[in-house]
């Protein structure tokens, strides 16, 4: 068994739309290479810094991620044409797909800056935590807005039709 400690530069696309490992940034890798009957079993851990954006309030997120790596690299292609696509040791082993799978499945699909982030006000976009508990808008609901409009027009002397005083109308009476 051999152990390896390495630092890799992150390849492209170790990310989901909102969060990921920036390409080119450091990925610290600790690997154990074990010779087994079928080939080489590689297990280990990778650690990197994440950059992203909160899915609720859009604040930047900086966080770390540690993922387990495990892959069996076969010494030779399986005989009899197995359907299963297996990685085969050639001159070197390519761990990039292993790292990518581990990272992308471990990333939160909807990252948050911290647990319980309340996000932004749907009306004005202010962060709800900054706004305080009593942050409300008068027109919370379009139905209330319609109601408010009604109340306004029925107020005495507001916007109702002016009483007509033309001579035509007086004749009809
Ligand atoms: Zn947030
Ligand atoms: Zn608001």
PDB file of C-alpha atoms and ligand atoms in Angstrom:
ATOM      1  CA  UNK A   1       0.000   0.000   0.000  1.00  0.00           C
ATOM      2  CA  UNK A   2       1.196   3.493  -0.828  1.00  0.00           C
ATOM      3  CA  UNK A   3      -0.058   6.797   0.417  1.00  0.00           C
ATOM      4  CA  UNK A   4       0.186  10.029  -1.468  1.00  0.00           C
ATOM      5  CA  UNK A   5      -0.404  13.615  -0.505  1.00  0.00           C
ATOM      6  CA  UNK A   6      -0.749  15.989  -3.383  1.00  0.00           C
ATOM      7  CA  UNK A   7      -2.102  19.344  -4.309  1.00  0.00           C
ATOM      8  CA  UNK A   8      -3.981  19.562  -7.574  1.00  0.00           C
ATOM      9  CA  UNK A   9      -5.289  22.519  -9.487  1.00  0.00           C
ATOM     10  CA  UNK A  10      -9.044  22.223  -9.733  1.00  0.00           C
ATOM     11  CA  UNK A  11     -10.260  21.330 -13.211  1.00  0.00           C
ATOM     12  CA  UNK A  12     -13.141  23.189 -14.830  1.00  0.00           C
ATOM     13  CA  UNK A  13     -16.746  22.558 -13.887  1.00  0.00           C
ATOM     14  CA  UNK A  14     -16.403  21.233 -10.356  1.00  0.00           C
ATOM     15  CA  UNK A  15     -19.596  23.038  -9.602  1.00  0.00           C
ATOM     16  CA  UNK A  16     -23.343  23.295  -9.710  1.00  0.00           C
ATOM     17  CA  UNK A  17     -24.907  26.518 -11.021  1.00  0.00           C
ATOM     18  CA  UNK A  18     -24.638  28.331  -7.685  1.00  0.00           C
ATOM     19  CA  UNK A  19     -21.588  26.920  -5.963  1.00  0.00           C
ATOM     20  CA  UNK A  20     -18.374  25.096  -6.711  1.00  0.00           C
ATOM     21  CA  UNK A  21     -14.610  24.910  -6.633  1.00  0.00           C
ATOM     22  CA  UNK A  22     -13.175  27.687  -8.793  1.00  0.00           C
ATOM     23  CA  UNK A  23     -11.142  26.282 -11.679  1.00  0.00           C
ATOM     24  CA  UNK A  24      -7.432  26.422 -10.962  1.00  0.00           C
ATOM     25  CA  UNK A  25      -7.780  26.718  -7.195  1.00  0.00           C
ATOM     26  CA  UNK A  26      -6.003  24.286  -4.894  1.00  0.00           C
ATOM     27  CA  UNK A  27      -7.415  20.853  -4.167  1.00  0.00           C
ATOM     28  CA  UNK A  28      -5.596  19.012  -1.386  1.00  0.00           C
ATOM     29  CA  UNK A  29      -5.675  15.306  -1.962  1.00  0.00           C
ATOM     30  CA  UNK A  30      -4.712  12.426   0.258  1.00  0.00           C
ATOM     31  CA  UNK A  31      -4.731   9.067  -1.441  1.00  0.00           C
ATOM     32  CA  UNK A  32      -4.153   5.473  -0.496  1.00  0.00           C
ATOM     33  CA  UNK A  33      -3.198   3.197  -3.347  1.00  0.00           C
ATOM     34  CA  UNK A  34      -3.714  -0.431  -2.629  1.00  0.00           C
ATOM     35  CA  UNK A  35      -2.774  -3.280  -4.883  1.00  0.00           C
ATOM     36  CA  UNK A  36      -5.645  -5.743  -4.982  1.00  0.00           C
ATOM     37  CA  UNK A  37      -6.337  -8.827  -7.031  1.00  0.00           C
ATOM     38  CA  UNK A  38      -8.237  -6.972  -9.781  1.00  0.00           C
ATOM     39  CA  UNK A  39      -5.997  -3.968 -10.028  1.00  0.00           C
ATOM     40  CA  UNK A  40      -5.482  -0.916  -7.879  1.00  0.00           C
ATOM     41  CA  UNK A  41      -7.929   0.294  -5.299  1.00  0.00           C
ATOM     42  CA  UNK A  42      -7.654   4.001  -4.675  1.00  0.00           C
ATOM     43  CA  UNK A  43      -9.287   5.537  -1.664  1.00  0.00           C
ATOM     44  CA  UNK A  44      -8.762   8.911  -0.128  1.00  0.00           C
ATOM     45  CA  UNK A  45     -10.011  12.362   0.565  1.00  0.00           C
ATOM     46  CA  UNK A  46      -9.993  15.654  -1.259  1.00  0.00           C
ATOM     47  CA  UNK A  47     -10.431  19.068   0.312  1.00  0.00           C
ATOM     48  CA  UNK A  48     -10.991  22.398  -1.410  1.00  0.00           C
ATOM     49  CA  UNK A  49     -12.475  25.830  -0.906  1.00  0.00           C
ATOM     50  CA  UNK A  50     -15.873  26.593  -2.355  1.00  0.00           C
ATOM     51  CA  UNK A  51     -17.129  29.836  -3.782  1.00  0.00           C
ATOM     52  CA  UNK A  52     -20.766  30.371  -4.383  1.00  0.00           C
ATOM     53  CA  UNK A  53     -23.902  32.327  -3.867  1.00  0.00           C
ATOM     54  CA  UNK A  54     -26.756  31.863  -1.417  1.00  0.00           C
ATOM     55  CA  UNK A  55     -29.805  30.550  -3.241  1.00  0.00           C
ATOM     56  CA  UNK A  56     -32.071  32.647  -1.016  1.00  0.00           C
ATOM     57  CA  UNK A  57     -30.381  36.005  -0.459  1.00  0.00           C
ATOM     58  CA  UNK A  58     -27.657  35.900  -3.143  1.00  0.00           C
ATOM     59  CA  UNK A  59     -24.926  36.730  -0.631  1.00  0.00           C
ATOM     60  CA  UNK A  60     -21.531  35.291  -1.477  1.00  0.00           C
ATOM     61  CA  UNK A  61     -20.708  31.988   0.193  1.00  0.00           C
ATOM     62  CA  UNK A  62     -17.238  30.859   1.118  1.00  0.00           C
ATOM     63  CA  UNK A  63     -17.001  27.395   2.477  1.00  0.00           C
ATOM     64  CA  UNK A  64     -14.873  24.311   2.404  1.00  0.00           C
ATOM     65  CA  UNK A  65     -15.695  20.889   1.073  1.00  0.00           C
ATOM     66  CA  UNK A  66     -14.186  17.521   1.856  1.00  0.00           C
ATOM     67  CA  UNK A  67     -15.151  14.494  -0.187  1.00  0.00           C
ATOM     68  CA  UNK A  68     -14.225  10.853  -0.044  1.00  0.00           C
ATOM     69  CA  UNK A  69     -12.705   9.324  -3.115  1.00  0.00           C
ATOM     70  CA  UNK A  70     -12.882   5.670  -3.936  1.00  0.00           C
ATOM     71  CA  UNK A  71     -12.333   3.872  -7.185  1.00  0.00           C
ATOM     72  CA  UNK A  72     -11.115   0.493  -8.268  1.00  0.00           C
ATOM     73  CA  UNK A  73      -8.937   0.690 -11.333  1.00  0.00           C
ATOM     74  CA  UNK A  74      -8.803  -2.653 -13.053  1.00  0.00           C
ATOM     75  CA  UNK A  75      -5.476  -4.068 -14.116  1.00  0.00           C
ATOM     76  CA  UNK A  76      -6.970  -5.187 -17.401  1.00  0.00           C
ATOM     77  CA  UNK A  77     -10.195  -4.763 -19.294  1.00  0.00           C
ATOM     78  CA  UNK A  78     -12.682  -7.399 -18.177  1.00  0.00           C
ATOM     79  CA  UNK A  79     -12.929 -10.372 -20.520  1.00  0.00           C
ATOM     80  CA  UNK A  80     -16.141 -11.301 -22.228  1.00  0.00           C
ATOM     81  CA  UNK A  81     -17.181  -7.711 -22.889  1.00  0.00           C
ATOM     82  CA  UNK A  82     -18.884  -6.684 -19.725  1.00  0.00           C
ATOM     83  CA  UNK A  83     -21.476  -3.947 -20.162  1.00  0.00           C
ATOM     84  CA  UNK A  84     -20.114  -2.206 -17.186  1.00  0.00           C
ATOM     85  CA  UNK A  85     -17.661   0.480 -18.079  1.00  0.00           C
ATOM     86  CA  UNK A  86     -14.724   0.214 -15.771  1.00  0.00           C
ATOM     87  CA  UNK A  87     -11.643   2.303 -15.415  1.00  0.00           C
ATOM     88  CA  UNK A  88      -8.499   0.484 -16.378  1.00  0.00           C
ATOM     89  CA  UNK A  89      -5.013   1.225 -15.216  1.00  0.00           C
ATOM     90  CA  UNK A  90      -2.841   2.220 -18.109  1.00  0.00           C
ATOM     91  CA  UNK A  91       0.359   4.139 -17.661  1.00  0.00           C
ATOM     92  CA  UNK A  92      -1.402   6.395 -15.214  1.00  0.00           C
ATOM     93  CA  UNK A  93      -4.797   6.562 -13.626  1.00  0.00           C
ATOM     94  CA  UNK A  94      -7.075   9.478 -14.317  1.00  0.00           C
ATOM     95  CA  UNK A  95      -8.658  10.595 -11.096  1.00  0.00           C
ATOM     96  CA  UNK A  96     -10.334  13.679 -12.480  1.00  0.00           C
ATOM     97  CA  UNK A  97     -13.682  11.948 -13.210  1.00  0.00           C
ATOM     98  CA  UNK A  98     -13.582  10.382  -9.748  1.00  0.00           C
ATOM     99  CA  UNK A  99     -13.018  13.765  -8.163  1.00  0.00           C
ATOM    100  CA  UNK A 100     -15.692  15.376 -10.306  1.00  0.00           C
ATOM    101  CA  UNK A 101     -18.316  12.782  -9.386  1.00  0.00           C
ATOM    102  CA  UNK A 102     -17.505  13.040  -5.706  1.00  0.00           C
ATOM    103  CA  UNK A 103     -17.591  16.832  -5.642  1.00  0.00           C
ATOM    104  CA  UNK A 104     -20.627  17.433  -7.811  1.00  0.00           C
ATOM    105  CA  UNK A 105     -22.764  14.938  -5.881  1.00  0.00           C
ATOM    106  CA  UNK A 106     -21.635  16.461  -2.574  1.00  0.00           C
ATOM    107  CA  UNK A 107     -22.425  20.052  -3.512  1.00  0.00           C
ATOM    108  CA  UNK A 108     -25.699  21.457  -2.225  1.00  0.00           C
ATOM    109  CA  UNK A 109     -28.084  22.113  -5.065  1.00  0.00           C
ATOM    110  CA  UNK A 110     -29.531  25.115  -3.277  1.00  0.00           C
ATOM    111  CA  UNK A 111     -26.716  26.453  -1.138  1.00  0.00           C
ATOM    112  CA  UNK A 112     -27.528  28.861   1.679  1.00  0.00           C
ATOM    113  CA  UNK A 113     -25.215  31.374   3.325  1.00  0.00           C
ATOM    114  CA  UNK A 114     -26.205  29.907   6.686  1.00  0.00           C
ATOM    115  CA  UNK A 115     -28.964  27.695   8.025  1.00  0.00           C
ATOM    116  CA  UNK A 116     -32.230  29.576   8.309  1.00  0.00           C
ATOM    117  CA  UNK A 117     -31.363  32.328   5.868  1.00  0.00           C
ATOM    118  CA  UNK A 118     -34.673  34.077   5.270  1.00  0.00           C
ATOM    119  CA  UNK A 119     -33.782  35.370   1.856  1.00  0.00           C
ATOM    120  CA  UNK A 120     -35.040  38.506   0.244  1.00  0.00           C
ATOM    121  CA  UNK A 121     -38.355  40.324   0.430  1.00  0.00           C
ATOM    122  CA  UNK A 122     -40.370  39.302  -2.610  1.00  0.00           C
ATOM    123  CA  UNK A 123     -41.639  42.857  -2.992  1.00  0.00           C
ATOM    124  CA  UNK A 124     -38.657  45.117  -2.548  1.00  0.00           C
ATOM    125  CA  UNK A 125     -35.647  42.792  -2.580  1.00  0.00           C
ATOM    126  CA  UNK A 126     -34.264  43.866   0.791  1.00  0.00           C
ATOM    127  CA  UNK A 127     -32.694  41.135   2.954  1.00  0.00           C
ATOM    128  CA  UNK A 128     -35.425  40.086   5.370  1.00  0.00           C
ATOM    129  CA  UNK A 129     -33.006  39.821   8.283  1.00  0.00           C
ATOM    130  CA  UNK A 130     -31.846  43.413   7.782  1.00  0.00           C
ATOM    131  CA  UNK A 131     -35.410  44.593   7.348  1.00  0.00           C
ATOM    132  CA  UNK A 132     -36.614  43.284  10.697  1.00  0.00           C
ATOM    133  CA  UNK A 133     -39.663  41.324  11.722  1.00  0.00           C
ATOM    134  CA  UNK A 134     -42.149  44.117  11.102  1.00  0.00           C
ATOM    135  CA  UNK A 135     -41.131  44.613   7.499  1.00  0.00           C
ATOM    136  CA  UNK A 136     -44.347  44.519   5.518  1.00  0.00           C
ATOM    137  CA  UNK A 137     -45.691  46.191   2.436  1.00  0.00           C
ATOM    138  CA  UNK A 138     -49.169  47.662   2.288  1.00  0.00           C
ATOM    139  CA  UNK A 139     -49.882  45.728  -0.845  1.00  0.00           C
ATOM    140  CA  UNK A 140     -48.971  42.283   0.321  1.00  0.00           C
ATOM    141  CA  UNK A 141     -51.492  40.597  -1.905  1.00  0.00           C
ATOM    142  CA  UNK A 142     -52.925  41.693  -5.253  1.00  0.00           C
ATOM    143  CA  UNK A 143     -56.419  41.005  -3.909  1.00  0.00           C
ATOM    144  CA  UNK A 144     -55.866  43.501  -1.122  1.00  0.00           C
ATOM    145  CA  UNK A 145     -54.533  45.961  -3.657  1.00  0.00           C
ATOM    146  CA  UNK A 146     -57.750  45.658  -5.683  1.00  0.00           C
ATOM    147  CA  UNK A 147     -59.790  46.155  -2.550  1.00  0.00           C
ATOM    148  CA  UNK A 148     -57.809  49.224  -1.627  1.00  0.00           C
ATOM    149  CA  UNK A 149     -58.492  50.696  -5.060  1.00  0.00           C
ATOM    150  CA  UNK A 150     -62.228  50.129  -4.585  1.00  0.00           C
ATOM    151  CA  UNK A 151     -62.265  51.816  -1.210  1.00  0.00           C
ATOM    152  CA  UNK A 152     -60.526  54.787  -2.662  1.00  0.00           C
ATOM    153  CA  UNK A 153     -63.037  55.413  -5.472  1.00  0.00           C
ATOM    154  CA  UNK A 154     -66.018  55.081  -3.137  1.00  0.00           C
ATOM    155  CA  UNK A 155     -64.698  57.715  -0.786  1.00  0.00           C
ATOM    156  CA  UNK A 156     -67.026  60.747  -0.829  1.00  0.00           C
ATOM    157  CA  UNK A 157     -65.959  63.341  -3.347  1.00  0.00           C
ATOM    158  CA  UNK A 158     -62.887  61.436  -4.410  1.00  0.00           C
ATOM    159  CA  UNK A 159     -62.892  60.430  -8.044  1.00  0.00           C
ATOM    160  CA  UNK A 160     -66.574  59.812  -8.680  1.00  0.00           C
ATOM    161  CA  UNK A 161     -68.313  61.449 -11.668  1.00  0.00           C
ATOM    162  CA  UNK A 162     -69.061  65.093 -11.091  1.00  0.00           C
ATOM    163  CA  UNK A 163     -72.789  65.884 -10.763  1.00  0.00           C
ATOM    164  CA  UNK A 164     -73.957  67.165 -14.121  1.00  0.00           C
ATOM    165  CA  UNK A 165     -75.504  70.615 -14.230  1.00  0.00           C
ATOM    166  CA  UNK A 166     -76.103  70.943 -17.946  1.00  0.00           C
ATOM    167  CA  UNK A 167     -79.436  72.394 -19.142  1.00  0.00           C
ATOM    168  CA  UNK A 168     -80.292  69.149 -21.038  1.00  0.00           C
ATOM    169  CA  UNK A 169     -80.390  67.211 -17.858  1.00  0.00           C
ATOM    170  CA  UNK A 170     -82.603  69.683 -16.026  1.00  0.00           C
ATOM    171  CA  UNK A 171     -85.201  69.386 -18.847  1.00  0.00           C
ATOM    172  CA  UNK A 172     -85.455  65.647 -18.394  1.00  0.00           C
ATOM    173  CA  UNK A 173     -86.323  65.914 -14.733  1.00  0.00           C
TER     174      UNK A 173
HETATM  175 ZN1  LIG B   1     -28.558  33.812   2.454  1.00  0.00          ZN
HETATM  176 ZN1  LIG B   2     -39.947  44.515   1.273  1.00  0.00          ZN
END
